[in-house]
Amino acid sequence: ARREQLSMAIYEQQLEEEHLTRLRLLADLKTALADNDGQLQMHYQPKIFSSTMQATRFEALIRWIHPQQGFVPPDLFIPFAEQAGLIGAVTDWVVEAVVIQIAQWHQQGFNAQVAINLSAKDLSRPHLLDHINRLLVQNQLPANSLSFEITESEIMRDPEEANQLLLKFRKNGFELAIDDFGTGYSSLSQLKHMPVTELKIDKSFVLQLANLENDKIIVQSTISLAHSFNLKVVAEGVEDEASLALLRSWGCDWIQGFFISKPLPAKEVLPWVNNYSQSIDPTLQRATTQG
Ligand code: C2E
Ligand code: MG
Ligand code: MG
Ligand code: MG
């Protein structure tokens, strides 16, 4: 019994430490958002159009360099921010940073289309669309310079509410992707009703694609399923040439992954694009392009 008591005490102490770590992290995140002193940054990962291999789209991914702890992964702090009601502030910050960046690229003659990740809680914030539209107008950018990604599991928490709000985004001219598709247990009949334009196949099915027969079956049939619903398909997590070749042969529309590029700091994007576009096979560039 003594030993049980002891392990219980240790367990409680651990819980308390976790709780404190989380509270401290949240307080630091609030400060980082308010101060806007460079701790938070956006990185941009290219998505290439599979038939021409051109890179015109990017996914915006937040990076937090904590002054004491260094890099804190978004997979860690985004869920905290969601639970603590801080995700709205994060998303507003992200949207602003991204729109300003796209405007800067436009001035340099580079028309990038950038996807922003949204949380389910963002969808129920009535001011988000206004905030986005105001920023676009201020920076004289068209709606199609932005698109949004939301995970399948977040849509599935309350599909009806999510679909209504997603529809508003569509009416404002924004393309929408279901992120991490294949991990959220949505049924095919529900897919039919989702007002989205794109499916992103979760990287867990893609990372080992060239080696795993089951993943090949899943990915290939997801591509044809998506196409039969008139949805474009993106594969994320493409890490090798063999997987890229398979995805292209199956008609996957867009490819994203470390094999093409890791997420890049904003200032490295244009140099990367210039360098990359010279490396594309010129016979591919003559193929039809798509915006
Ligand atoms: P996600 O939206 O599914 O983003 C894709 C993640 O896969 C990114 O991780 C990206 O760096 C990683 N990735 C891309 N290609 C490869 C690859 O070839 N191999 C491997 N192993 N990984 C690859 P990251 O940047 O750590 O972001 C993790 C998640 O955090 C994102 O998943 C998204 O759910 C969330 N997140 C990131 N930025 C934001 C943001 O600005 N707002 C919100 N709400 N969530 C964000
Ligand atoms: Mg995403
Ligand atoms: Mg994903
Ligand atoms: Mg994810």
Short mmCIF file of N, CA and C in Angstrom, two decimals, residues 73-205:
data_model
loop_
_atom_site.label_atom_id
_atom_site.label_comp_id
_atom_site.label_asym_id
_atom_site.label_seq_id
_atom_site.Cartn_x
_atom_site.Cartn_y
_atom_site.Cartn_z
N PRO A 73 7.21 22.44 -31.42
CA PRO A 73 6.47 22.01 -32.60
C PRO A 73 4.98 22.41 -32.54
N PRO A 74 4.41 22.78 -33.70
CA PRO A 74 3.00 23.17 -33.72
C PRO A 74 2.07 22.04 -33.27
N ASP A 75 2.46 20.80 -33.54
CA ASP A 75 1.65 19.66 -33.09
C ASP A 75 1.49 19.67 -31.57
N LEU A 76 2.42 20.33 -30.88
CA LEU A 76 2.34 20.43 -29.42
C LEU A 76 1.51 21.65 -28.99
N PHE A 77 1.85 22.85 -29.52
CA PHE A 77 1.22 24.03 -28.94
C PHE A 77 -0.13 24.38 -29.58
N ILE A 78 -0.37 23.96 -30.82
CA ILE A 78 -1.68 24.26 -31.43
C ILE A 78 -2.82 23.59 -30.64
N PRO A 79 -2.70 22.30 -30.28
CA PRO A 79 -3.76 21.70 -29.46
C PRO A 79 -3.96 22.41 -28.11
N PHE A 80 -2.86 22.84 -27.47
CA PHE A 80 -2.98 23.61 -26.22
C PHE A 80 -3.78 24.89 -26.48
N ALA A 81 -3.39 25.57 -27.55
CA ALA A 81 -4.05 26.85 -27.86
C ALA A 81 -5.54 26.63 -28.12
N GLU A 82 -5.86 25.50 -28.78
CA GLU A 82 -7.27 25.19 -29.04
C GLU A 82 -8.03 25.00 -27.73
N GLN A 83 -7.44 24.20 -26.83
CA GLN A 83 -8.13 23.91 -25.57
C GLN A 83 -8.27 25.16 -24.70
N ALA A 84 -7.31 26.07 -24.81
CA ALA A 84 -7.31 27.24 -23.93
C ALA A 84 -8.04 28.44 -24.53
N GLY A 85 -8.65 28.24 -25.69
CA GLY A 85 -9.38 29.35 -26.31
C GLY A 85 -8.48 30.40 -26.92
N LEU A 86 -7.25 30.01 -27.24
CA LEU A 86 -6.29 30.97 -27.78
C LEU A 86 -6.10 30.80 -29.29
N ILE A 87 -6.79 29.83 -29.87
CA ILE A 87 -6.53 29.53 -31.28
C ILE A 87 -6.97 30.67 -32.19
N GLY A 88 -8.01 31.39 -31.78
CA GLY A 88 -8.46 32.53 -32.59
C GLY A 88 -7.36 33.56 -32.76
N ALA A 89 -6.65 33.85 -31.67
CA ALA A 89 -5.56 34.82 -31.72
C ALA A 89 -4.43 34.30 -32.61
N VAL A 90 -4.16 32.98 -32.51
CA VAL A 90 -3.12 32.40 -33.36
C VAL A 90 -3.51 32.52 -34.83
N THR A 91 -4.74 32.12 -35.14
CA THR A 91 -5.17 32.15 -36.55
C THR A 91 -5.17 33.58 -37.10
N ASP A 92 -5.64 34.53 -36.30
CA ASP A 92 -5.62 35.93 -36.77
C ASP A 92 -4.19 36.37 -37.08
N TRP A 93 -3.27 35.98 -36.20
CA TRP A 93 -1.86 36.33 -36.42
C TRP A 93 -1.35 35.69 -37.71
N VAL A 94 -1.67 34.40 -37.88
CA VAL A 94 -1.21 33.65 -39.06
C VAL A 94 -1.75 34.29 -40.34
N VAL A 95 -3.05 34.56 -40.35
CA VAL A 95 -3.68 35.11 -41.55
C VAL A 95 -3.01 36.43 -41.94
N GLU A 96 -2.77 37.25 -40.93
CA GLU A 96 -2.16 38.54 -41.22
C GLU A 96 -0.74 38.38 -41.76
N ALA A 97 0.05 37.54 -41.10
CA ALA A 97 1.43 37.32 -41.56
C ALA A 97 1.45 36.80 -43.00
N VAL A 98 0.53 35.87 -43.30
CA VAL A 98 0.53 35.24 -44.62
C VAL A 98 0.09 36.24 -45.69
N VAL A 99 -0.97 37.01 -45.41
CA VAL A 99 -1.45 37.95 -46.43
C VAL A 99 -0.37 39.00 -46.74
N ILE A 100 0.29 39.49 -45.69
CA ILE A 100 1.35 40.48 -45.91
C ILE A 100 2.47 39.87 -46.75
N GLN A 101 2.79 38.61 -46.49
CA GLN A 101 3.83 37.93 -47.26
C GLN A 101 3.43 37.75 -48.72
N ILE A 102 2.19 37.34 -48.94
CA ILE A 102 1.74 37.15 -50.34
C ILE A 102 1.80 38.49 -51.07
N ALA A 103 1.38 39.56 -50.39
CA ALA A 103 1.40 40.88 -51.03
C ALA A 103 2.83 41.26 -51.42
N GLN A 104 3.77 40.98 -50.53
CA GLN A 104 5.17 41.28 -50.82
C GLN A 104 5.65 40.49 -52.04
N TRP A 105 5.29 39.21 -52.09
CA TRP A 105 5.67 38.40 -53.25
C TRP A 105 5.02 38.93 -54.53
N HIS A 106 3.75 39.35 -54.45
CA HIS A 106 3.08 39.92 -55.63
C HIS A 106 3.85 41.09 -56.19
N GLN A 107 4.33 41.96 -55.26
CA GLN A 107 5.10 43.13 -55.70
C GLN A 107 6.38 42.72 -56.39
N GLN A 108 6.88 41.54 -56.06
CA GLN A 108 8.09 41.05 -56.70
C GLN A 108 7.76 40.22 -57.94
N GLY A 109 6.49 40.23 -58.34
CA GLY A 109 6.07 39.52 -59.54
C GLY A 109 5.84 38.04 -59.34
N PHE A 110 5.72 37.61 -58.10
CA PHE A 110 5.53 36.19 -57.81
C PHE A 110 4.13 35.97 -57.25
N ASN A 111 3.28 35.28 -58.02
CA ASN A 111 1.91 35.06 -57.58
C ASN A 111 1.76 33.71 -56.90
N ALA A 112 1.93 33.71 -55.60
CA ALA A 112 1.83 32.46 -54.85
C ALA A 112 0.40 32.28 -54.36
N GLN A 113 -0.02 31.03 -54.30
CA GLN A 113 -1.28 30.69 -53.64
C GLN A 113 -0.94 29.95 -52.36
N VAL A 114 -1.43 30.43 -51.25
CA VAL A 114 -1.00 29.88 -49.97
C VAL A 114 -2.18 29.31 -49.19
N ALA A 115 -2.01 28.10 -48.69
CA ALA A 115 -3.04 27.45 -47.86
C ALA A 115 -2.74 27.66 -46.39
N ILE A 116 -3.78 28.03 -45.65
CA ILE A 116 -3.66 28.25 -44.20
C ILE A 116 -4.44 27.16 -43.48
N ASN A 117 -3.85 26.62 -42.41
CA ASN A 117 -4.54 25.61 -41.61
C ASN A 117 -5.51 26.27 -40.62
N LEU A 118 -6.73 25.79 -40.60
CA LEU A 118 -7.73 26.28 -39.65
C LEU A 118 -8.07 25.19 -38.66
N SER A 119 -8.47 25.59 -37.46
CA SER A 119 -9.00 24.65 -36.48
C SER A 119 -10.52 24.71 -36.53
N ALA A 120 -11.13 23.66 -36.04
CA ALA A 120 -12.59 23.63 -36.05
C ALA A 120 -13.16 24.85 -35.34
N LYS A 121 -12.49 25.26 -34.26
CA LYS A 121 -13.01 26.40 -33.48
C LYS A 121 -12.97 27.70 -34.28
N ASP A 122 -12.07 27.77 -35.26
CA ASP A 122 -12.03 28.96 -36.11
C ASP A 122 -13.33 29.12 -36.90
N LEU A 123 -13.92 27.97 -37.25
CA LEU A 123 -15.10 28.02 -38.11
C LEU A 123 -16.27 28.69 -37.41
N SER A 124 -16.29 28.60 -36.08
CA SER A 124 -17.42 29.21 -35.39
C SER A 124 -17.11 30.64 -34.92
N ARG A 125 -16.02 31.21 -35.43
CA ARG A 125 -15.73 32.61 -35.10
C ARG A 125 -16.25 33.50 -36.21
N PRO A 126 -17.32 34.22 -35.95
CA PRO A 126 -17.97 34.97 -37.01
C PRO A 126 -17.07 36.03 -37.64
N HIS A 127 -16.06 36.51 -36.88
CA HIS A 127 -15.26 37.62 -37.41
C HIS A 127 -14.13 37.17 -38.32
N LEU A 128 -13.87 35.87 -38.34
CA LEU A 128 -12.70 35.42 -39.09
C LEU A 128 -12.79 35.77 -40.57
N LEU A 129 -13.93 35.48 -41.18
CA LEU A 129 -14.06 35.77 -42.61
C LEU A 129 -13.91 37.27 -42.89
N ASP A 130 -14.49 38.10 -42.03
CA ASP A 130 -14.35 39.56 -42.18
C ASP A 130 -12.89 39.97 -42.11
N HIS A 131 -12.20 39.41 -41.10
CA HIS A 131 -10.79 39.72 -40.90
C HIS A 131 -10.00 39.36 -42.16
N ILE A 132 -10.27 38.17 -42.70
CA ILE A 132 -9.55 37.72 -43.89
C ILE A 132 -9.86 38.64 -45.08
N ASN A 133 -11.14 38.90 -45.29
CA ASN A 133 -11.52 39.72 -46.44
C ASN A 133 -10.96 41.13 -46.34
N ARG A 134 -10.97 41.68 -45.13
CA ARG A 134 -10.44 43.03 -44.94
C ARG A 134 -8.95 43.07 -45.29
N LEU A 135 -8.21 42.06 -44.81
CA LEU A 135 -6.77 42.02 -45.09
C LEU A 135 -6.50 41.90 -46.59
N LEU A 136 -7.32 41.09 -47.27
CA LEU A 136 -7.12 40.91 -48.72
C LEU A 136 -7.38 42.23 -49.44
N VAL A 137 -8.45 42.92 -49.07
CA VAL A 137 -8.78 44.20 -49.72
C VAL A 137 -7.68 45.21 -49.46
N GLN A 138 -7.27 45.32 -48.19
CA GLN A 138 -6.20 46.27 -47.84
C GLN A 138 -4.94 46.04 -48.66
N ASN A 139 -4.67 44.77 -48.95
CA ASN A 139 -3.45 44.45 -49.67
C ASN A 139 -3.69 44.19 -51.16
N GLN A 140 -4.91 44.52 -51.62
CA GLN A 140 -5.27 44.38 -53.04
C GLN A 140 -4.96 43.00 -53.59
N LEU A 141 -5.38 41.99 -52.85
CA LEU A 141 -5.15 40.62 -53.30
C LEU A 141 -6.48 39.93 -53.59
N PRO A 142 -6.52 39.08 -54.62
CA PRO A 142 -7.76 38.34 -54.90
C PRO A 142 -7.96 37.18 -53.91
N ALA A 143 -9.21 36.77 -53.77
CA ALA A 143 -9.53 35.68 -52.83
C ALA A 143 -8.74 34.41 -53.16
N ASN A 144 -8.47 34.19 -54.44
CA ASN A 144 -7.81 32.92 -54.76
C ASN A 144 -6.32 32.89 -54.44
N SER A 145 -5.80 33.97 -53.81
CA SER A 145 -4.43 33.85 -53.33
C SER A 145 -4.36 33.10 -52.00
N LEU A 146 -5.53 32.89 -51.37
CA LEU A 146 -5.57 32.10 -50.14
C LEU A 146 -6.45 30.88 -50.32
N SER A 147 -6.11 29.81 -49.62
CA SER A 147 -7.05 28.70 -49.47
C SER A 147 -6.89 28.20 -48.04
N PHE A 148 -7.76 27.28 -47.65
CA PHE A 148 -7.77 26.85 -46.25
C PHE A 148 -7.82 25.33 -46.16
N GLU A 149 -7.19 24.82 -45.10
CA GLU A 149 -7.19 23.38 -44.84
C GLU A 149 -7.78 23.14 -43.47
N ILE A 150 -8.63 22.13 -43.39
CA ILE A 150 -9.18 21.77 -42.08
C ILE A 150 -9.21 20.25 -42.00
N THR A 151 -8.83 19.71 -40.83
CA THR A 151 -8.69 18.26 -40.78
C THR A 151 -10.04 17.57 -40.79
N GLU A 152 -9.99 16.36 -41.33
CA GLU A 152 -11.20 15.55 -41.41
C GLU A 152 -11.81 15.34 -40.02
N SER A 153 -10.96 15.07 -39.02
CA SER A 153 -11.53 14.78 -37.69
C SER A 153 -12.20 16.01 -37.10
N GLU A 154 -11.70 17.21 -37.43
CA GLU A 154 -12.35 18.41 -36.91
C GLU A 154 -13.71 18.64 -37.58
N ILE A 155 -13.78 18.37 -38.87
CA ILE A 155 -15.08 18.49 -39.55
C ILE A 155 -16.07 17.50 -38.94
N MET A 156 -15.55 16.29 -38.63
CA MET A 156 -16.45 15.24 -38.17
C MET A 156 -16.99 15.45 -36.75
N ARG A 157 -16.38 16.40 -35.99
CA ARG A 157 -16.90 16.66 -34.65
C ARG A 157 -18.33 17.18 -34.70
N ASP A 158 -18.60 18.02 -35.68
CA ASP A 158 -19.97 18.51 -35.88
C ASP A 158 -20.12 18.83 -37.36
N PRO A 159 -20.32 17.75 -38.17
CA PRO A 159 -20.27 17.92 -39.62
C PRO A 159 -21.26 18.97 -40.14
N GLU A 160 -22.44 19.01 -39.55
CA GLU A 160 -23.43 19.94 -40.10
C GLU A 160 -23.02 21.39 -39.90
N GLU A 161 -22.57 21.68 -38.68
CA GLU A 161 -22.14 23.05 -38.40
C GLU A 161 -20.92 23.39 -39.26
N ALA A 162 -19.96 22.45 -39.31
CA ALA A 162 -18.75 22.70 -40.09
C ALA A 162 -19.10 22.97 -41.55
N ASN A 163 -19.99 22.15 -42.09
CA ASN A 163 -20.32 22.32 -43.51
C ASN A 163 -20.97 23.67 -43.81
N GLN A 164 -21.82 24.12 -42.90
CA GLN A 164 -22.45 25.43 -43.11
C GLN A 164 -21.42 26.54 -43.16
N LEU A 165 -20.44 26.45 -42.24
CA LEU A 165 -19.43 27.50 -42.18
C LEU A 165 -18.45 27.40 -43.34
N LEU A 166 -18.14 26.16 -43.73
CA LEU A 166 -17.25 25.98 -44.88
C LEU A 166 -17.90 26.53 -46.14
N LEU A 167 -19.21 26.37 -46.21
CA LEU A 167 -19.95 26.90 -47.36
C LEU A 167 -19.78 28.42 -47.47
N LYS A 168 -19.75 29.08 -46.32
CA LYS A 168 -19.53 30.54 -46.34
C LYS A 168 -18.16 30.87 -46.93
N PHE A 169 -17.16 30.08 -46.56
CA PHE A 169 -15.83 30.29 -47.13
C PHE A 169 -15.86 30.10 -48.65
N ARG A 170 -16.55 29.05 -49.08
CA ARG A 170 -16.64 28.80 -50.52
C ARG A 170 -17.33 29.96 -51.24
N LYS A 171 -18.40 30.51 -50.62
CA LYS A 171 -19.12 31.62 -51.25
C LYS A 171 -18.25 32.86 -51.36
N ASN A 172 -17.23 32.94 -50.49
CA ASN A 172 -16.30 34.07 -50.58
C ASN A 172 -15.16 33.79 -51.56
N GLY A 173 -15.21 32.67 -52.23
CA GLY A 173 -14.23 32.40 -53.28
C GLY A 173 -12.99 31.65 -52.84
N PHE A 174 -13.00 31.10 -51.61
CA PHE A 174 -11.81 30.40 -51.14
C PHE A 174 -11.92 28.90 -51.41
N GLU A 175 -10.82 28.31 -51.88
CA GLU A 175 -10.79 26.86 -52.00
C GLU A 175 -10.55 26.25 -50.62
N LEU A 176 -11.08 25.04 -50.44
CA LEU A 176 -10.99 24.39 -49.14
C LEU A 176 -10.51 22.95 -49.31
N ALA A 177 -9.59 22.55 -48.45
CA ALA A 177 -9.12 21.17 -48.48
C ALA A 177 -9.46 20.47 -47.17
N ILE A 178 -9.78 19.19 -47.27
CA ILE A 178 -9.86 18.35 -46.07
C ILE A 178 -8.45 17.81 -45.82
N ASP A 179 -7.90 18.17 -44.66
CA ASP A 179 -6.53 17.79 -44.32
C ASP A 179 -6.54 16.41 -43.64
N ASP A 180 -5.40 15.74 -43.68
CA ASP A 180 -5.22 14.46 -42.98
C ASP A 180 -6.33 13.47 -43.34
N PHE A 181 -6.73 13.46 -44.59
CA PHE A 181 -7.84 12.59 -44.99
C PHE A 181 -7.45 11.12 -44.82
N GLY A 182 -8.40 10.35 -44.29
CA GLY A 182 -8.16 8.93 -44.06
C GLY A 182 -7.96 8.62 -42.59
N THR A 183 -7.86 9.66 -41.75
CA THR A 183 -7.64 9.43 -40.33
C THR A 183 -8.86 9.79 -39.48
N GLY A 184 -9.93 10.26 -40.12
CA GLY A 184 -11.02 10.84 -39.33
C GLY A 184 -12.36 10.15 -39.43
N TYR A 185 -12.39 8.94 -39.98
CA TYR A 185 -13.62 8.13 -39.99
C TYR A 185 -14.83 8.81 -40.62
N SER A 186 -14.66 9.58 -41.67
CA SER A 186 -15.87 10.08 -42.33
C SER A 186 -16.33 9.04 -43.34
N SER A 187 -17.61 8.94 -43.52
CA SER A 187 -18.11 7.96 -44.47
C SER A 187 -18.19 8.60 -45.86
N LEU A 188 -18.31 7.76 -46.85
CA LEU A 188 -18.34 8.27 -48.21
C LEU A 188 -19.55 9.15 -48.44
N SER A 189 -20.67 8.79 -47.79
CA SER A 189 -21.87 9.60 -48.00
C SER A 189 -21.69 11.00 -47.41
N GLN A 190 -20.89 11.09 -46.32
CA GLN A 190 -20.64 12.42 -45.75
C GLN A 190 -19.73 13.25 -46.65
N LEU A 191 -18.78 12.57 -47.26
CA LEU A 191 -17.86 13.26 -48.17
C LEU A 191 -18.63 13.99 -49.27
N LYS A 192 -19.67 13.33 -49.73
CA LYS A 192 -20.48 13.90 -50.81
C LYS A 192 -21.05 15.26 -50.42
N HIS A 193 -21.32 15.46 -49.12
CA HIS A 193 -21.97 16.70 -48.69
C HIS A 193 -20.99 17.78 -48.25
N MET A 194 -19.70 17.45 -48.19
CA MET A 194 -18.76 18.45 -47.69
C MET A 194 -18.44 19.46 -48.80
N PRO A 195 -18.61 20.74 -48.49
CA PRO A 195 -18.40 21.75 -49.54
C PRO A 195 -16.92 22.08 -49.72
N VAL A 196 -16.11 21.07 -50.06
CA VAL A 196 -14.68 21.29 -50.20
C VAL A 196 -14.26 21.04 -51.63
N THR A 197 -13.06 21.48 -51.97
CA THR A 197 -12.57 21.36 -53.34
C THR A 197 -11.42 20.37 -53.46
N GLU A 198 -10.90 19.95 -52.32
CA GLU A 198 -9.66 19.18 -52.36
C GLU A 198 -9.56 18.22 -51.18
N LEU A 199 -8.95 17.07 -51.43
CA LEU A 199 -8.62 16.12 -50.34
C LEU A 199 -7.11 16.06 -50.20
N LYS A 200 -6.64 16.13 -48.96
CA LYS A 200 -5.22 15.88 -48.72
C LYS A 200 -5.08 14.54 -48.04
N ILE A 201 -4.44 13.61 -48.73
CA ILE A 201 -4.27 12.28 -48.17
C ILE A 201 -3.24 12.36 -47.04
N ASP A 202 -3.60 11.83 -45.89
CA ASP A 202 -2.72 11.94 -44.72
C ASP A 202 -1.36 11.30 -44.99
N LYS A 203 -0.32 11.93 -44.42
CA LYS A 203 1.02 11.46 -44.72
C LYS A 203 1.30 10.05 -44.20
N SER A 204 0.51 9.58 -43.22
CA SER A 204 0.74 8.22 -42.73
C SER A 204 0.54 7.17 -43.83
N PHE A 205 -0.24 7.51 -44.86
CA PHE A 205 -0.43 6.55 -45.97
C PHE A 205 0.60 6.75 -47.07
#
